[in-house]
Structure formats: C-alpha cells, structure tokens
Amino acid sequence: MLYVEIAVCFLLGAAIAAVFGFVFNLRTKGMFRLLVNSLAGGLLLLVLSLSGLVVLPLNPFNALLTGVLGLPALAVIAAVTFFL
C-alpha cells in the first residue's frame, strides 16, 4: 500500500510542476523539460532506494518533493540524508 501512496504523491507533484509550467506560460520545450526532470528524479529515487546502493528514504514527502522539483530535489534529499 505504501508504494501506491508514493506513486500518487509523485504524480501529484508532477501535476503541480505542470500547473506551474502552464501558469508561467512555458512553451512545449519547457514543459517537456519539466516532465523529463520530474520523471528522471522519481525513477532515480526509486532505483537508488530499492537497490540498496544508497540509503534514501522512500516516503510520500520525498516523492512529492521529487515530483515537483525533479533531480535537484533528489540531490537535496541525498545531502540531507548523508549529513544528518
């Protein structure tokens, strides 16, 4: 059940990023970059969390943050996890 919550939070975050892109009147290229950035961040978070190479918490808040910000959010999550 946890993976369903994480997927819903990630999709909600990606939808929020898409709304921001629409509000700021991004063209197709900008919207595509937002989508690719969000998907790459979410996929990398999932792969790193499940592989055990890097211990990153996989929870709904991190999924939402990664869905909105993409790869930069993943870097922040990793930095906070390593330093705290």
A tleap script that builds the chain and sets N, CA, C and O, in Angstrom:
source leaprc.protein.ff14SB
mol = sequence {
  NMET LEU TYR VAL GLU ILE ALA VAL CYS PHE
  LEU LEU GLY ALA ALA ILE ALA ALA VAL PHE
  GLY PHE VAL PHE ASN LEU ARG THR LYS GLY
  MET PHE ARG LEU LEU VAL ASN SER LEU ALA
  GLY GLY LEU LEU LEU LEU VAL LEU SER LEU
  SER GLY LEU VAL VAL LEU PRO LEU ASN PRO
  PHE ASN ALA LEU LEU THR GLY VAL LEU GLY
  LEU PRO ALA LEU ALA VAL ILE ALA ALA VAL
  THR PHE PHE CLEU
}
set mol.1.N position { 0.816 -1.191 0.000 }
set mol.1.CA position { 0.000 0.000 0.000 }
set mol.1.C position { 0.859 1.254 0.000 }
set mol.1.O position { 0.446 2.290 -0.522 }
set mol.2.N position { 2.064 1.171 0.587 }
set mol.2.CA position { 2.936 2.331 0.651 }
set mol.2.C position { 3.366 2.781 -0.742 }
set mol.2.O position { 3.486 3.980 -0.997 }
set mol.3.N position { 3.596 1.831 -1.640 }
set mol.3.CA position { 4.027 2.203 -2.987 }
set mol.3.C position { 2.928 2.936 -3.751 }
set mol.3.O position { 3.216 3.780 -4.598 }
set mol.4.N position { 1.673 2.616 -3.454 }
set mol.4.CA position { 0.560 3.330 -4.088 }
set mol.4.C position { 0.537 4.773 -3.611 }
set mol.4.O position { 0.341 5.684 -4.414 }
set mol.5.N position { 0.736 4.996 -2.307 }
set mol.5.CA position { 0.775 6.357 -1.771 }
set mol.5.C position { 1.938 7.143 -2.359 }
set mol.5.O position { 1.793 8.321 -2.685 }
set mol.6.N position { 3.072 6.507 -2.493 }
set mol.6.CA position { 4.247 7.175 -3.054 }
set mol.6.C position { 4.008 7.532 -4.516 }
set mol.6.O position { 4.368 8.626 -4.951 }
set mol.7.N position { 3.409 6.629 -5.275 }
set mol.7.CA position { 3.117 6.909 -6.679 }
set mol.7.C position { 2.115 8.052 -6.815 }
set mol.7.O position { 2.261 8.907 -7.688 }
set mol.8.N position { 1.108 8.068 -5.961 }
set mol.8.CA position { 0.116 9.149 -6.011 }
set mol.8.C position { 0.765 10.480 -5.660 }
set mol.8.O position { 0.483 11.491 -6.304 }
set mol.9.N position { 1.624 10.497 -4.657 }
set mol.9.CA position { 2.308 11.739 -4.279 }
set mol.9.C position { 3.242 12.210 -5.387 }
set mol.9.O position { 3.325 13.409 -5.656 }
set mol.10.N position { 3.946 11.281 -6.034 }
set mol.10.CA position { 4.816 11.664 -7.137 }
set mol.10.C position { 4.009 12.247 -8.290 }
set mol.10.O position { 4.387 13.271 -8.859 }
set mol.11.N position { 2.903 11.602 -8.635 }
set mol.11.CA position { 2.068 12.117 -9.725 }
set mol.11.C position { 1.454 13.465 -9.369 }
set mol.11.O position { 1.318 14.332 -10.232 }
set mol.12.N position { 1.084 13.646 -8.109 }
set mol.12.CA position { 0.578 14.936 -7.660 }
set mol.12.C position { 1.658 16.011 -7.788 }
set mol.12.O position { 1.372 17.129 -8.216 }
set mol.13.N position { 2.884 15.679 -7.423 }
set mol.13.CA position { 3.986 16.625 -7.566 }
set mol.13.C position { 4.266 16.971 -9.011 }
set mol.13.O position { 4.521 18.131 -9.335 }
set mol.14.N position { 4.221 15.976 -9.885 }
set mol.14.CA position { 4.420 16.239 -11.311 }
set mol.14.C position { 3.286 17.098 -11.865 }
set mol.14.O position { 3.515 17.948 -12.726 }
set mol.15.N position { 2.069 16.882 -11.380 }
set mol.15.CA position { 0.935 17.714 -11.814 }
set mol.15.C position { 1.099 19.150 -11.332 }
set mol.15.O position { 0.771 20.089 -12.057 }
set mol.16.N position { 1.604 19.327 -10.114 }
set mol.16.CA position { 1.856 20.679 -9.608 }
set mol.16.C position { 2.918 21.370 -10.457 }
set mol.16.O position { 2.787 22.554 -10.768 }
set mol.17.N position { 3.965 20.645 -10.834 }
set mol.17.CA position { 5.001 21.215 -11.695 }
set mol.17.C position { 4.418 21.585 -13.051 }
set mol.17.O position { 4.785 22.614 -13.619 }
set mol.18.N position { 3.521 20.769 -13.577 }
set mol.18.CA position { 2.888 21.081 -14.860 }
set mol.18.C position { 2.001 22.317 -14.758 }
set mol.18.O position { 1.952 23.126 -15.684 }
set mol.19.N position { 1.305 22.463 -13.642 }
set mol.19.CA position { 0.469 23.661 -13.442 }
set mol.19.C position { 1.352 24.901 -13.372 }
set mol.19.O position { 1.020 25.932 -13.957 }
set mol.20.N position { 2.487 24.807 -12.653 }
set mol.20.CA position { 3.411 25.941 -12.617 }
set mol.20.C position { 3.922 26.269 -14.011 }
set mol.20.O position { 4.040 27.440 -14.370 }
set mol.21.N position { 4.223 25.254 -14.789 }
set mol.21.CA position { 4.660 25.486 -16.164 }
set mol.21.C position { 3.591 26.155 -16.993 }
set mol.21.O position { 3.894 27.014 -17.821 }
set mol.22.N position { 2.340 25.775 -16.784 }
set mol.22.CA position { 1.240 26.395 -17.523 }
set mol.22.C position { 1.026 27.840 -17.076 }
set mol.22.O position { 0.791 28.722 -17.902 }
set mol.23.N position { 1.109 28.081 -15.758 }
set mol.23.CA position { 0.910 29.425 -15.225 }
set mol.23.C position { 2.000 30.373 -15.719 }
set mol.23.O position { 1.721 31.524 -16.054 }
set mol.24.N position { 3.236 29.892 -15.762 }
set mol.24.CA position { 4.333 30.729 -16.218 }
set mol.24.C position { 4.484 30.721 -17.734 }
set mol.24.O position { 5.469 31.232 -18.269 }
set mol.25.N position { 3.509 30.142 -18.420 }
set mol.25.CA position { 3.412 30.178 -19.876 }
set mol.25.C position { 4.649 29.608 -20.564 }
set mol.25.O position { 5.195 30.216 -21.485 }
set mol.26.N position { 5.083 28.440 -20.110 }
set mol.26.CA position { 6.204 27.771 -20.759 }
set mol.26.C position { 5.742 27.168 -22.082 }
set mol.26.O position { 4.606 26.713 -22.216 }
set mol.27.N position { 6.617 27.175 -23.017 }
set mol.27.CA position { 6.316 26.562 -24.308 }
set mol.27.C position { 6.462 25.040 -24.189 }
set mol.27.O position { 6.732 24.519 -23.107 }
set mol.28.N position { 6.286 24.357 -25.274 }
set mol.28.CA position { 6.342 22.899 -25.297 }
set mol.28.C position { 7.701 22.391 -24.831 }
set mol.28.O position { 7.775 21.393 -24.114 }
set mol.29.N position { 8.773 23.064 -25.228 }
set mol.29.CA position { 10.113 22.639 -24.839 }
set mol.29.C position { 10.291 22.739 -23.321 }
set mol.29.O position { 10.876 21.842 -22.715 }
set mol.30.N position { 9.803 23.797 -22.707 }
set mol.30.CA position { 9.902 23.962 -21.264 }
set mol.30.C position { 9.072 22.938 -20.510 }
set mol.30.O position { 9.516 22.403 -19.493 }
set mol.31.N position { 7.874 22.663 -20.999 }
set mol.31.CA position { 7.027 21.654 -20.359 }
set mol.31.C position { 7.663 20.268 -20.472 }
set mol.31.O position { 7.593 19.466 -19.542 }
set mol.32.N position { 8.283 19.999 -21.619 }
set mol.32.CA position { 8.956 18.713 -21.811 }
set mol.32.C position { 10.119 18.573 -20.831 }
set mol.32.O position { 10.332 17.497 -20.272 }
set mol.33.N position { 10.872 19.656 -20.620 }
set mol.33.CA position { 11.982 19.616 -19.661 }
set mol.33.C position { 11.473 19.369 -18.243 }
set mol.33.O position { 12.079 18.597 -17.499 }
set mol.34.N position { 10.373 20.009 -17.860 }
set mol.34.CA position { 9.789 19.768 -16.540 }
set mol.34.C position { 9.392 18.301 -16.375 }
set mol.34.O position { 9.663 17.687 -15.343 }
set mol.35.N position { 8.755 17.755 -17.394 }
set mol.35.CA position { 8.321 16.360 -17.342 }
set mol.35.C position { 9.507 15.401 -17.252 }
set mol.35.O position { 9.499 14.477 -16.439 }
set mol.36.N position { 10.515 15.616 -18.074 }
set mol.36.CA position { 11.684 14.738 -18.074 }
set mol.36.C position { 12.432 14.849 -16.750 }
set mol.36.O position { 12.893 13.843 -16.211 }
set mol.37.N position { 12.555 16.073 -16.221 }
set mol.37.CA position { 13.243 16.274 -14.953 }
set mol.37.C position { 12.510 15.572 -13.815 }
set mol.37.O position { 13.142 14.942 -12.967 }
set mol.38.N position { 11.201 15.674 -13.789 }
set mol.38.CA position { 10.415 15.015 -12.746 }
set mol.38.C position { 10.498 13.499 -12.860 }
set mol.38.O position { 10.687 12.807 -11.860 }
set mol.39.N position { 10.356 12.985 -14.073 }
set mol.39.CA position { 10.418 11.535 -14.270 }
set mol.39.C position { 11.804 10.977 -13.959 }
set mol.39.O position { 11.917 9.904 -13.367 }
set mol.40.N position { 12.851 11.687 -14.350 }
set mol.40.CA position { 14.210 11.223 -14.070 }
set mol.40.C position { 14.477 11.216 -12.568 }
set mol.40.O position { 15.081 10.278 -12.049 }
set mol.41.N position { 14.035 12.245 -11.876 }
set mol.41.CA position { 14.219 12.293 -10.428 }
set mol.41.C position { 13.462 11.189 -9.719 }
set mol.41.O position { 14.000 10.547 -8.817 }
set mol.42.N position { 12.224 10.963 -10.115 }
set mol.42.CA position { 11.430 9.902 -9.499 }
set mol.42.C position { 11.983 8.518 -9.770 }
set mol.42.O position { 12.027 7.674 -8.874 }
set mol.43.N position { 12.402 8.286 -10.992 }
set mol.43.CA position { 12.965 6.985 -11.340 }
set mol.43.C position { 14.280 6.743 -10.612 }
set mol.43.O position { 14.530 5.641 -10.122 }
set mol.44.N position { 15.120 7.770 -10.542 }
set mol.44.CA position { 16.396 7.620 -9.845 }
set mol.44.C position { 16.193 7.419 -8.345 }
set mol.44.O position { 16.908 6.630 -7.726 }
set mol.45.N position { 15.225 8.125 -7.753 }
set mol.45.CA position { 14.910 7.929 -6.336 }
set mol.45.C position { 14.450 6.499 -6.081 }
set mol.45.O position { 14.870 5.878 -5.105 }
set mol.46.N position { 13.604 5.982 -6.939 }
set mol.46.CA position { 13.113 4.616 -6.785 }
set mol.46.C position { 14.234 3.593 -6.941 }
set mol.46.O position { 14.346 2.669 -6.135 }
set mol.47.N position { 15.058 3.750 -7.964 }
set mol.47.CA position { 16.139 2.793 -8.216 }
set mol.47.C position { 17.161 2.811 -7.082 }
set mol.47.O position { 17.594 1.754 -6.623 }
set mol.48.N position { 17.551 4.006 -6.626 }
set mol.48.CA position { 18.537 4.090 -5.552 }
set mol.48.C position { 17.988 3.557 -4.235 }
set mol.48.O position { 18.716 2.931 -3.465 }
set mol.49.N position { 16.711 3.800 -3.975 }
set mol.49.CA position { 16.122 3.325 -2.722 }
set mol.49.C position { 15.955 1.814 -2.707 }
set mol.49.O position { 16.196 1.171 -1.685 }
set mol.50.N position { 15.550 1.253 -3.816 }
set mol.50.CA position { 15.302 -0.186 -3.857 }
set mol.50.C position { 16.567 -1.016 -4.071 }
set mol.50.O position { 16.615 -2.181 -3.675 }
set mol.51.N position { 17.594 -0.426 -4.694 }
set mol.51.CA position { 18.809 -1.194 -4.963 }
set mol.51.C position { 19.671 -1.370 -3.722 }
set mol.51.O position { 20.399 -2.356 -3.613 }
set mol.52.N position { 19.600 -0.433 -2.787 }
set mol.52.CA position { 20.406 -0.527 -1.586 }
set mol.52.C position { 21.795 0.064 -1.734 }
set mol.52.O position { 22.583 0.029 -0.790 }
set mol.53.N position { 22.110 0.611 -2.908 }
set mol.53.CA position { 23.414 1.247 -3.091 }
set mol.53.C position { 23.541 2.494 -2.225 }
set mol.53.O position { 24.577 2.730 -1.603 }
set mol.54.N position { 22.492 3.272 -2.193 }
set mol.54.CA position { 22.434 4.481 -1.378 }
set mol.54.C position { 21.156 4.397 -0.561 }
set mol.54.O position { 20.091 4.090 -1.097 }
set mol.55.N position { 21.256 4.664 0.717 }
set mol.55.CA position { 20.084 4.574 1.581 }
set mol.55.C position { 19.370 5.920 1.566 }
set mol.55.O position { 19.767 6.852 2.266 }
set mol.56.N position { 18.323 6.011 0.770 }
set mol.56.CA position { 17.487 7.202 0.713 }
set mol.56.C position { 16.094 6.831 1.190 }
set mol.56.O position { 15.557 5.798 0.792 }
set mol.57.N position { 15.507 7.658 2.035 }
set mol.57.CA position { 14.152 7.345 2.499 }
set mol.57.C position { 13.143 7.488 1.366 }
set mol.57.O position { 13.101 8.510 0.682 }
set mol.58.N position { 12.349 6.472 1.183 }
set mol.58.CA position { 11.307 6.486 0.152 }
set mol.58.C position { 9.974 6.654 0.866 }
set mol.58.O position { 9.371 5.680 1.316 }
set mol.59.N position { 9.523 7.901 0.965 }
set mol.59.CA position { 8.270 8.202 1.644 }
set mol.59.C position { 7.466 9.194 0.807 }
set mol.59.O position { 7.996 9.757 -0.151 }
set mol.60.N position { 6.204 9.416 1.147 }
set mol.60.CA position { 5.368 10.301 0.336 }
set mol.60.C position { 5.899 11.739 0.223 }
set mol.60.O position { 5.759 12.354 -0.834 }
set mol.61.N position { 6.497 12.281 1.278 }
set mol.61.CA position { 7.017 13.644 1.195 }
set mol.61.C position { 8.150 13.737 0.182 }
set mol.61.O position { 8.182 14.671 -0.619 }
set mol.62.N position { 9.079 12.789 0.204 }
set mol.62.CA position { 10.185 12.801 -0.756 }
set mol.62.C position { 9.680 12.588 -2.184 }
set mol.62.O position { 10.219 13.168 -3.126 }
set mol.63.N position { 8.657 11.764 -2.344 }
set mol.63.CA position { 8.082 11.548 -3.670 }
set mol.63.C position { 7.427 12.832 -4.189 }
set mol.63.O position { 7.570 13.170 -5.363 }
set mol.64.N position { 6.713 13.543 -3.319 }
set mol.64.CA position { 6.085 14.803 -3.718 }
set mol.64.C position { 7.143 15.841 -4.063 }
set mol.64.O position { 7.020 16.544 -5.066 }
set mol.65.N position { 8.177 15.940 -3.242 }
set mol.65.CA position { 9.249 16.898 -3.489 }
set mol.65.C position { 9.972 16.584 -4.792 }
set mol.65.O position { 10.290 17.496 -5.556 }
set mol.66.N position { 10.234 15.323 -5.054 }
set mol.66.CA position { 10.899 14.926 -6.293 }
set mol.66.C position { 9.992 15.151 -7.501 }
set mol.66.O position { 10.472 15.505 -8.578 }
set mol.67.N position { 8.701 14.951 -7.332 }
set mol.67.CA position { 7.780 15.200 -8.439 }
set mol.67.C position { 7.719 16.667 -8.817 }
set mol.67.O position { 7.584 17.001 -9.994 }
set mol.68.N position { 7.818 17.547 -7.829 }
set mol.68.CA position { 7.751 18.985 -8.115 }
set mol.68.C position { 9.088 19.497 -8.638 }
set mol.68.O position { 9.123 20.203 -9.645 }
set mol.69.N position { 10.180 19.155 -7.976 }
set mol.69.CA position { 11.475 19.744 -8.310 }
set mol.69.C position { 12.373 18.873 -9.184 }
set mol.69.O position { 13.296 19.386 -9.816 }
set mol.70.N position { 12.124 17.581 -9.230 }
set mol.70.CA position { 12.902 16.700 -10.087 }
set mol.70.C position { 14.257 16.345 -9.507 }
set mol.70.O position { 14.371 16.059 -8.315 }
set mol.71.N position { 15.284 16.360 -10.345 }
set mol.71.CA position { 16.626 15.949 -9.932 }
set mol.71.C position { 17.233 16.835 -8.847 }
set mol.71.O position { 17.905 16.301 -7.965 }
set mol.72.N position { 17.038 18.159 -8.856 }
set mol.72.CA position { 17.581 18.953 -7.745 }
set mol.72.C position { 17.028 18.530 -6.381 }
set mol.72.O position { 17.748 18.574 -5.384 }
set mol.73.N position { 15.783 18.131 -6.329 }
set mol.73.CA position { 15.207 17.659 -5.063 }
set mol.73.C position { 15.888 16.379 -4.614 }
set mol.73.O position { 16.101 16.177 -3.419 }
set mol.74.N position { 16.227 15.520 -5.548 }
set mol.74.CA position { 16.924 14.287 -5.207 }
set mol.74.C position { 18.305 14.590 -4.628 }
set mol.74.O position { 18.753 13.918 -3.700 }
set mol.75.N position { 18.975 15.600 -5.176 }
set mol.75.CA position { 20.277 15.997 -4.637 }
set mol.75.C position { 20.130 16.547 -3.217 }
set mol.75.O position { 20.966 16.266 -2.359 }
set mol.76.N position { 19.087 17.320 -2.963 }
set mol.76.CA position { 18.844 17.854 -1.619 }
set mol.76.C position { 18.525 16.724 -0.646 }
set mol.76.O position { 19.028 16.714 0.478 }
set mol.77.N position { 17.697 15.779 -1.065 }
set mol.77.CA position { 17.349 14.642 -0.198 }
set mol.77.C position { 18.591 13.838 0.142 }
set mol.77.O position { 18.771 13.431 1.290 }
set mol.78.N position { 19.454 13.602 -0.847 }
set mol.78.CA position { 20.678 12.848 -0.603 }
set mol.78.C position { 21.604 13.615 0.339 }
set mol.78.O position { 22.194 13.016 1.238 }
set mol.79.N position { 21.744 14.926 0.151 }
set mol.79.CA position { 22.618 15.726 1.014 }
set mol.79.C position { 22.103 15.733 2.454 }
set mol.79.O position { 22.886 15.577 3.391 }
set mol.80.N position { 20.820 15.909 2.631 }
set mol.80.CA position { 20.253 15.913 3.975 }
set mol.80.C position { 20.413 14.544 4.629 }
set mol.80.O position { 20.709 14.454 5.820 }
set mol.81.N position { 20.221 13.490 3.862 }
set mol.81.CA position { 20.353 12.132 4.411 }
set mol.81.C position { 21.800 11.846 4.819 }
set mol.81.O position { 22.037 11.248 5.868 }
set mol.82.N position { 22.758 12.262 4.009 }
set mol.82.CA position { 24.153 11.961 4.310 }
set mol.82.C position { 24.684 12.801 5.466 }
set mol.82.O position { 25.481 12.312 6.266 }
set mol.83.N position { 24.256 14.051 5.565 }
set mol.83.CA position { 24.818 14.948 6.579 }
set mol.83.C position { 24.075 14.929 7.898 }
set mol.83.O position { 24.608 15.401 8.902 }
set mol.84.N position { 22.866 14.402 7.930 }
set mol.84.CA position { 22.138 14.354 9.200 }
set mol.84.C position { 22.045 12.968 9.711 }
set mol.84.O position { 21.464 12.738 10.771 }
savepdb mol mol.pdb
quit
